[in-house]
Coordinates of C-alpha atoms in Angstrom, one line a residue:
X130 CA 0.3 -0.1 0.2
X131 CA 2.2 2.3 0.5
X132 CA 4.5 1.8 -2.4
X133 CA 1.1 2.6 -4.7
X134 CA 0.8 5.3 -2.7
X135 CA 4.5 6.4 -3.5
X136 CA 3.9 5.8 -7.1
X137 CA 0.9 7.8 -6.9
X138 CA 2.5 11.1 -5.5
X139 CA 4.9 10.4 -8.0
X140 CA 3.0 10.8 -10.9
X141 CA 0.8 13.5 -9.1
X142 CA 3.4 16.1 -8.5
X143 CA 7.3 17.2 -8.6
X144 CA 7.7 19.5 -6.3
X145 CA 4.8 21.1 -6.1
X146 CA 2.0 20.4 -3.1
X147 CA -1.6 21.0 -3.4
X148 CA -2.6 23.8 -1.1
X149 CA -5.9 25.3 -2.0
X150 CA -8.6 24.3 -4.3
X151 CA -11.9 26.0 -6.3
X152 CA -14.4 25.5 -8.6
X153 CA -15.2 28.7 -9.7
X154 CA -18.4 28.1 -9.0
X155 CA -18.6 25.6 -12.5
X156 CA -17.9 28.4 -14.6
X157 CA -15.8 26.1 -17.1
X158 CA -12.6 26.2 -18.4
X159 CA -9.6 29.5 -17.0
X160 CA -8.2 31.0 -20.3
X161 CA -4.5 32.3 -21.2
X162 CA -5.2 35.6 -18.7
X163 CA -4.0 35.1 -15.0
X164 CA -3.0 39.0 -13.1
X165 CA -2.8 39.3 -9.7
X166 CA -3.2 42.4 -7.8
X167 CA -2.0 43.4 -4.1
X168 CA -5.1 45.6 -2.6
X169 CA -4.6 47.4 1.0
X170 CA -5.9 44.2 2.7
X171 CA -6.3 41.1 0.0
X172 CA -4.3 39.5 -3.3
X173 CA -6.8 39.4 -5.3
X174 CA -6.6 36.9 -8.7
X175 CA -8.2 38.1 -12.0
X176 CA -8.9 35.1 -14.3
X177 CA -10.2 34.8 -17.7
X178 CA -12.1 32.0 -19.0
X179 CA -12.1 30.0 -22.4
X180 CA -15.3 29.4 -22.7
X181 CA -18.8 30.9 -21.3
X182 CA -20.8 31.5 -19.2
X183 CA -18.6 33.6 -17.4
X184 CA -16.0 36.0 -19.4
X185 CA -13.9 36.4 -15.8
X186 CA -13.7 35.6 -12.2
X187 CA -12.2 38.0 -9.3
X188 CA -10.8 35.6 -7.1
X189 CA -9.7 36.4 -3.0
X190 CA -6.3 34.6 -2.9
X191 CA -5.3 36.0 0.4
X192 CA -5.6 32.9 1.8
X193 CA -4.4 30.2 -0.8
X194 CA -5.7 27.4 1.1
X195 CA -9.2 29.3 0.9
X196 CA -9.3 31.1 -2.2
X197 CA -13.3 32.5 -2.5
X198 CA -14.9 33.8 -5.9
X199 CA -15.4 37.8 -5.3
X200 CA -17.3 38.2 -8.6
X201 CA -18.0 37.1 -12.1
X202 CA -19.0 38.7 -14.9
X203 CA -20.7 36.8 -17.9
X204 CA -20.3 36.7 -21.5
X205 CA -23.1 38.3 -23.5
X206 CA -23.6 34.4 -25.6
X207 CA -22.3 31.2 -26.3
X208 CA -19.9 32.0 -29.7
X209 CA -18.0 34.5 -27.4
X210 CA -14.9 33.8 -25.2
X211 CA -12.5 36.1 -23.1
X212 CA -9.6 34.1 -23.4
X213 CA -7.2 36.6 -22.5
X214 CA -7.0 39.7 -19.9
X215 CA -4.1 42.1 -18.9
X216 CA -3.4 44.4 -15.4
X217 CA -1.3 47.6 -14.7
X218 CA -2.7 49.0 -11.8
X219 CA -6.4 49.0 -11.5
X220 CA -7.2 49.1 -15.1
X221 CA -7.9 45.5 -16.6
X222 CA -8.5 45.6 -20.2
X223 CA -10.0 41.8 -21.1
X224 CA -9.9 40.7 -24.6
X225 CA -12.5 38.9 -26.4
X226 CA -13.3 36.8 -29.3
X227 CA -16.1 35.2 -30.8
X228 CA -16.1 31.5 -32.5
X229 CA -16.5 33.1 -36.4
X230 CA -16.1 35.8 -38.2
X231 CA -18.9 38.5 -38.3
X232 CA -20.4 37.7 -35.3
X233 CA -20.4 40.7 -32.2
X234 CA -18.9 41.4 -29.3
X235 CA -15.2 40.6 -30.1
X236 CA -12.5 43.4 -29.1
X237 CA -11.2 44.1 -26.0
X238 CA -13.1 45.7 -22.7
X239 CA -11.6 48.1 -20.0
X240 CA -12.9 47.8 -16.1
X241 CA -11.6 50.3 -13.2
X242 CA -10.8 47.3 -10.2
X243 CA -9.6 49.9 -7.9
X244 CA -12.7 47.8 -6.2
X245 CA -12.0 44.3 -6.9
X246 CA -15.6 42.8 -6.1
X247 CA -17.6 45.3 -8.4
X248 CA -14.8 46.2 -11.7
X249 CA -16.6 48.9 -13.5
X250 CA -16.9 49.0 -17.1
X251 CA -14.9 52.1 -18.8
X252 CA -15.2 50.9 -22.7
X253 CA -15.7 48.6 -25.1
X254 CA -13.6 48.9 -28.1
X255 CA -15.5 47.1 -31.1
X256 CA -12.9 45.4 -33.2
X257 CA -15.3 42.4 -35.2
X258 CA -16.0 43.1 -38.6
X259 CA -16.3 40.6 -41.6
X260 CA -13.2 38.9 -41.4
X261 CA -12.5 39.0 -37.6
X262 CA -13.3 37.0 -34.2
X263 CA -11.6 39.7 -32.5
X264 CA -9.1 39.5 -29.7
X265 CA -7.8 36.5 -28.8
X266 CA -4.9 37.1 -26.6
X267 CA -3.4 40.5 -25.4
X268 CA -0.6 42.3 -23.0
X269 CA -1.1 45.2 -20.8
X270 CA 1.3 46.1 -18.0
X271 CA 2.8 49.3 -18.3
X272 CA 0.0 51.1 -18.2
X273 CA 0.2 52.9 -21.5
X274 CA 0.0 50.2 -24.4
X275 CA -1.9 46.8 -24.9
X276 CA -0.7 44.8 -27.3
X277 CA -3.6 43.1 -29.0
X278 CA -3.2 39.5 -31.6
X279 CA -6.8 40.8 -32.9
X280 CA -8.3 40.8 -36.1
X281 CA -10.3 44.3 -37.2
X282 CA -12.8 45.5 -39.7
X283 CA -10.3 46.7 -42.2
X284 CA -8.3 43.8 -41.8
X285 CA -8.5 41.1 -44.5
X286 CA -6.2 38.4 -44.7
X287 CA -5.3 36.5 -47.9
X288 CA -5.9 33.0 -45.9
X289 CA -9.0 32.7 -43.3
X290 CA -6.9 31.5 -41.0
X291 CA -4.4 34.5 -41.2
X292 CA -7.2 37.0 -39.7
X293 CA -5.0 38.3 -36.7
X294 CA -2.2 40.5 -36.2
X295 CA -0.7 42.6 -33.9
X296 CA -2.7 45.8 -32.8
X297 CA -0.9 48.2 -30.5
X298 CA -3.6 50.1 -28.7
X299 CA -2.7 53.7 -26.5
X300 CA -4.7 53.0 -23.5
X301 CA -3.6 56.8 -21.5
X302 CA -7.5 57.2 -21.3
X303 CA -9.0 54.0 -20.8
X304 CA -12.3 55.7 -21.6
X305 CA -11.2 56.0 -25.2
X306 CA -8.7 53.1 -26.2
X307 CA -7.4 54.3 -29.4
X308 CA -5.3 52.2 -32.0
X309 CA -1.7 54.1 -32.6
X310 CA 0.4 50.8 -34.5
X311 CA -0.6 47.5 -36.4
X312 CA 2.2 44.9 -37.8
X313 CA 1.3 41.6 -39.8
X314 CA 3.5 38.6 -41.3
X315 CA 4.3 40.5 -44.7
X316 CA 2.2 38.6 -47.9
X317 CA -0.8 37.2 -45.4
X318 CA -2.8 40.6 -45.7
X319 CA -4.9 41.1 -49.1
X320 CA -3.5 43.8 -51.1
X321 CA 0.0 43.0 -50.2
X322 CA 3.0 43.6 -52.8
X323 CA 5.2 40.1 -51.6
X324 CA 3.6 36.6 -52.0
X325 CA 1.7 34.7 -49.1
X326 CA 3.8 32.2 -46.8
X327 CA 4.2 28.8 -48.3
X328 CA 1.7 27.1 -45.7
X329 CA 3.0 24.5 -43.1
X330 CA 1.7 21.1 -43.7
X331 CA -0.2 18.7 -43.3
X332 CA -1.4 20.9 -40.2
X333 CA -1.8 24.2 -41.5
X334 CA -2.7 26.3 -38.2
X335 CA -2.2 29.7 -40.3
X336 CA 0.1 32.6 -40.0
X337 CA -1.1 35.1 -37.4
X338 CA -0.3 36.8 -33.9
X339 CA -1.1 34.9 -30.8
X340 CA 1.2 35.9 -27.7
X341 CA 3.3 38.8 -27.1
X342 CA 5.7 39.9 -24.6
X343 CA 7.4 43.2 -23.9
X344 CA 10.4 42.4 -21.3
X345 CA 10.2 45.2 -18.4
X346 CA 14.3 45.5 -19.4
X347 CA 13.7 46.2 -23.2
X348 CA 10.6 48.3 -23.4
X349 CA 11.7 48.6 -27.3
X350 CA 11.4 45.1 -28.0
X351 CA 8.7 42.2 -28.5
X352 CA 9.0 38.9 -29.0
X353 CA 6.3 37.2 -30.5
X354 CA 4.9 33.7 -31.0
X355 CA 3.8 33.7 -34.5
X356 CA 2.3 30.4 -34.7
X357 CA 2.9 28.9 -38.0
X358 CA 5.0 32.0 -38.5
X359 CA 7.8 30.9 -36.2
X360 CA 9.5 33.1 -32.9
X361 CA 9.6 37.1 -34.5
X362 CA 11.3 39.6 -32.4
X363 CA 9.4 42.9 -33.1
X364 CA 11.1 46.6 -32.6
X365 CA 8.4 48.4 -31.3
X366 CA 10.2 51.2 -29.8
X367 CA 8.0 53.3 -32.6
X368 CA 4.2 52.5 -31.1
X369 CA 3.1 53.1 -34.9
X370 CA 5.4 51.4 -37.0
X371 CA 6.5 48.1 -35.2
X372 CA 9.6 46.7 -37.4
X373 CA 10.9 43.3 -37.9
X374 CA 14.2 42.5 -36.4
X375 CA 14.6 38.8 -37.0
X376 CA 12.3 35.8 -37.7
X377 CA 13.2 32.3 -37.2
X378 CA 10.5 29.3 -37.9
X379 CA 10.5 25.2 -38.1
X380 CA 8.6 25.7 -41.7
X381 CA 11.3 23.7 -43.5
X382 CA 10.5 21.0 -40.8
X383 CA 6.8 21.5 -41.5
X384 CA 6.6 22.3 -38.0
X385 CA 4.4 24.9 -37.0
X386 CA 2.0 26.5 -34.2
X387 CA 4.8 28.1 -31.7
X388 CA 1.9 29.6 -28.9
X389 CA 4.6 31.6 -27.1
X390 CA 8.3 33.1 -27.2
X391 CA 9.8 33.4 -24.0
X392 CA 12.9 35.6 -23.4
X393 CA 15.4 34.9 -20.3
X394 CA 17.8 38.4 -22.1
X395 CA 20.0 38.1 -19.0
X396 CA 21.3 34.5 -20.7
X397 CA 20.3 36.1 -24.3
X398 CA 18.1 32.9 -24.9
X399 CA 14.6 32.4 -25.4
X400 CA 12.5 29.4 -24.9
X401 CA 9.9 29.0 -27.2
X402 CA 6.6 26.1 -27.1
X403 CA 4.7 24.9 -29.9
X404 CA 0.9 24.1 -29.3
X405 CA -0.6 20.7 -29.7
X406 CA -4.0 21.0 -31.2
X407 CA -5.2 17.4 -32.4
X408 CA -6.8 14.9 -31.0
X409 CA -4.6 11.7 -29.7
X410 CA -1.0 13.7 -30.8
X411 CA -1.4 13.7 -34.3
X412 CA 0.1 16.4 -34.8
X413 CA 3.2 15.3 -32.7
X414 CA 5.6 16.5 -32.1
X415 CA 5.0 19.6 -30.6
X416 CA 8.3 20.7 -28.7
X417 CA 10.0 23.3 -26.2
X418 CA 12.8 25.0 -28.0
X419 CA 15.6 26.9 -26.4
X420 CA 16.8 29.4 -28.8
X421 CA 20.2 31.8 -28.6
X422 CA 19.5 35.7 -29.3
X423 CA 22.5 37.1 -28.1
X424 CA 22.4 38.1 -31.2
X425 CA 19.2 39.3 -32.3
X426 CA 19.3 39.6 -35.5
X427 CA 20.4 36.7 -35.7
X428 CA 19.1 33.8 -33.8
X429 CA 19.8 30.2 -34.3
X430 CA 18.4 26.7 -32.1
X431 CA 20.4 25.1 -29.3
X432 CA 18.6 22.6 -28.1
X433 CA 15.3 20.8 -27.7
X434 CA 13.3 19.6 -24.4
X435 CA 13.1 15.9 -23.8
X436 CA 9.6 14.6 -24.9

């Protein structure tokens, strides 16, 4: 019996211990948005939801053994997901994506969360359109600019799978968010003069932005997972005109779906993760790679983590 218990412990965890749990009132999946805020007398977690009926939950985690739901904000329709969020100060920005193009409610909503239990809606930026599902992911940490993986009314991709680009939004006045810049992989937008990139086969996941990270020590750089487009380093010193510094991809191996590119700048490294999206690992192998970015203009892969 002791041996079985030890085996179970080994299979369930490694150097981690479960302290507390909340079923979030049965609200459904958690999404890719997590943000912690320390208030005067409590610590609060803001959690985006990948599926309805809730858009996001506000959870008191002051006592991590007993997390308590303070508030839940619902979606307007079953086809809306609030997959991501970003928090800076008392301003919370939430991504909203519809199931298919042309449906309503896509874009971003902004809330004042100075009172955690009562988020106050400040604005809604409508990014729906005939070719847009709205916003899938966002980064917002500096109090000024939100970086969106999004579609827009006037953005028509050559291929429907390439429907989300980078949009930079000025949040200085959170009641009136304003687009100031955008960037997409050249050749993917209708009207681009350059040719569209060759598709990754047999699993074509699209050439679109997924995750963008801006390290505090390099606010002029963005490190981006561009799905089948690979890892892209962008110069964002001019928010109105982002520029490509470098791109490394796995296209020649017919490998795609770079989900997240995490820079470790003090070591000149970047860790890139691929996401598996097919049942029963049909798109195997999806790996985690370590990339040398000491020379940001010439990144190269160093290794892959064990499967």
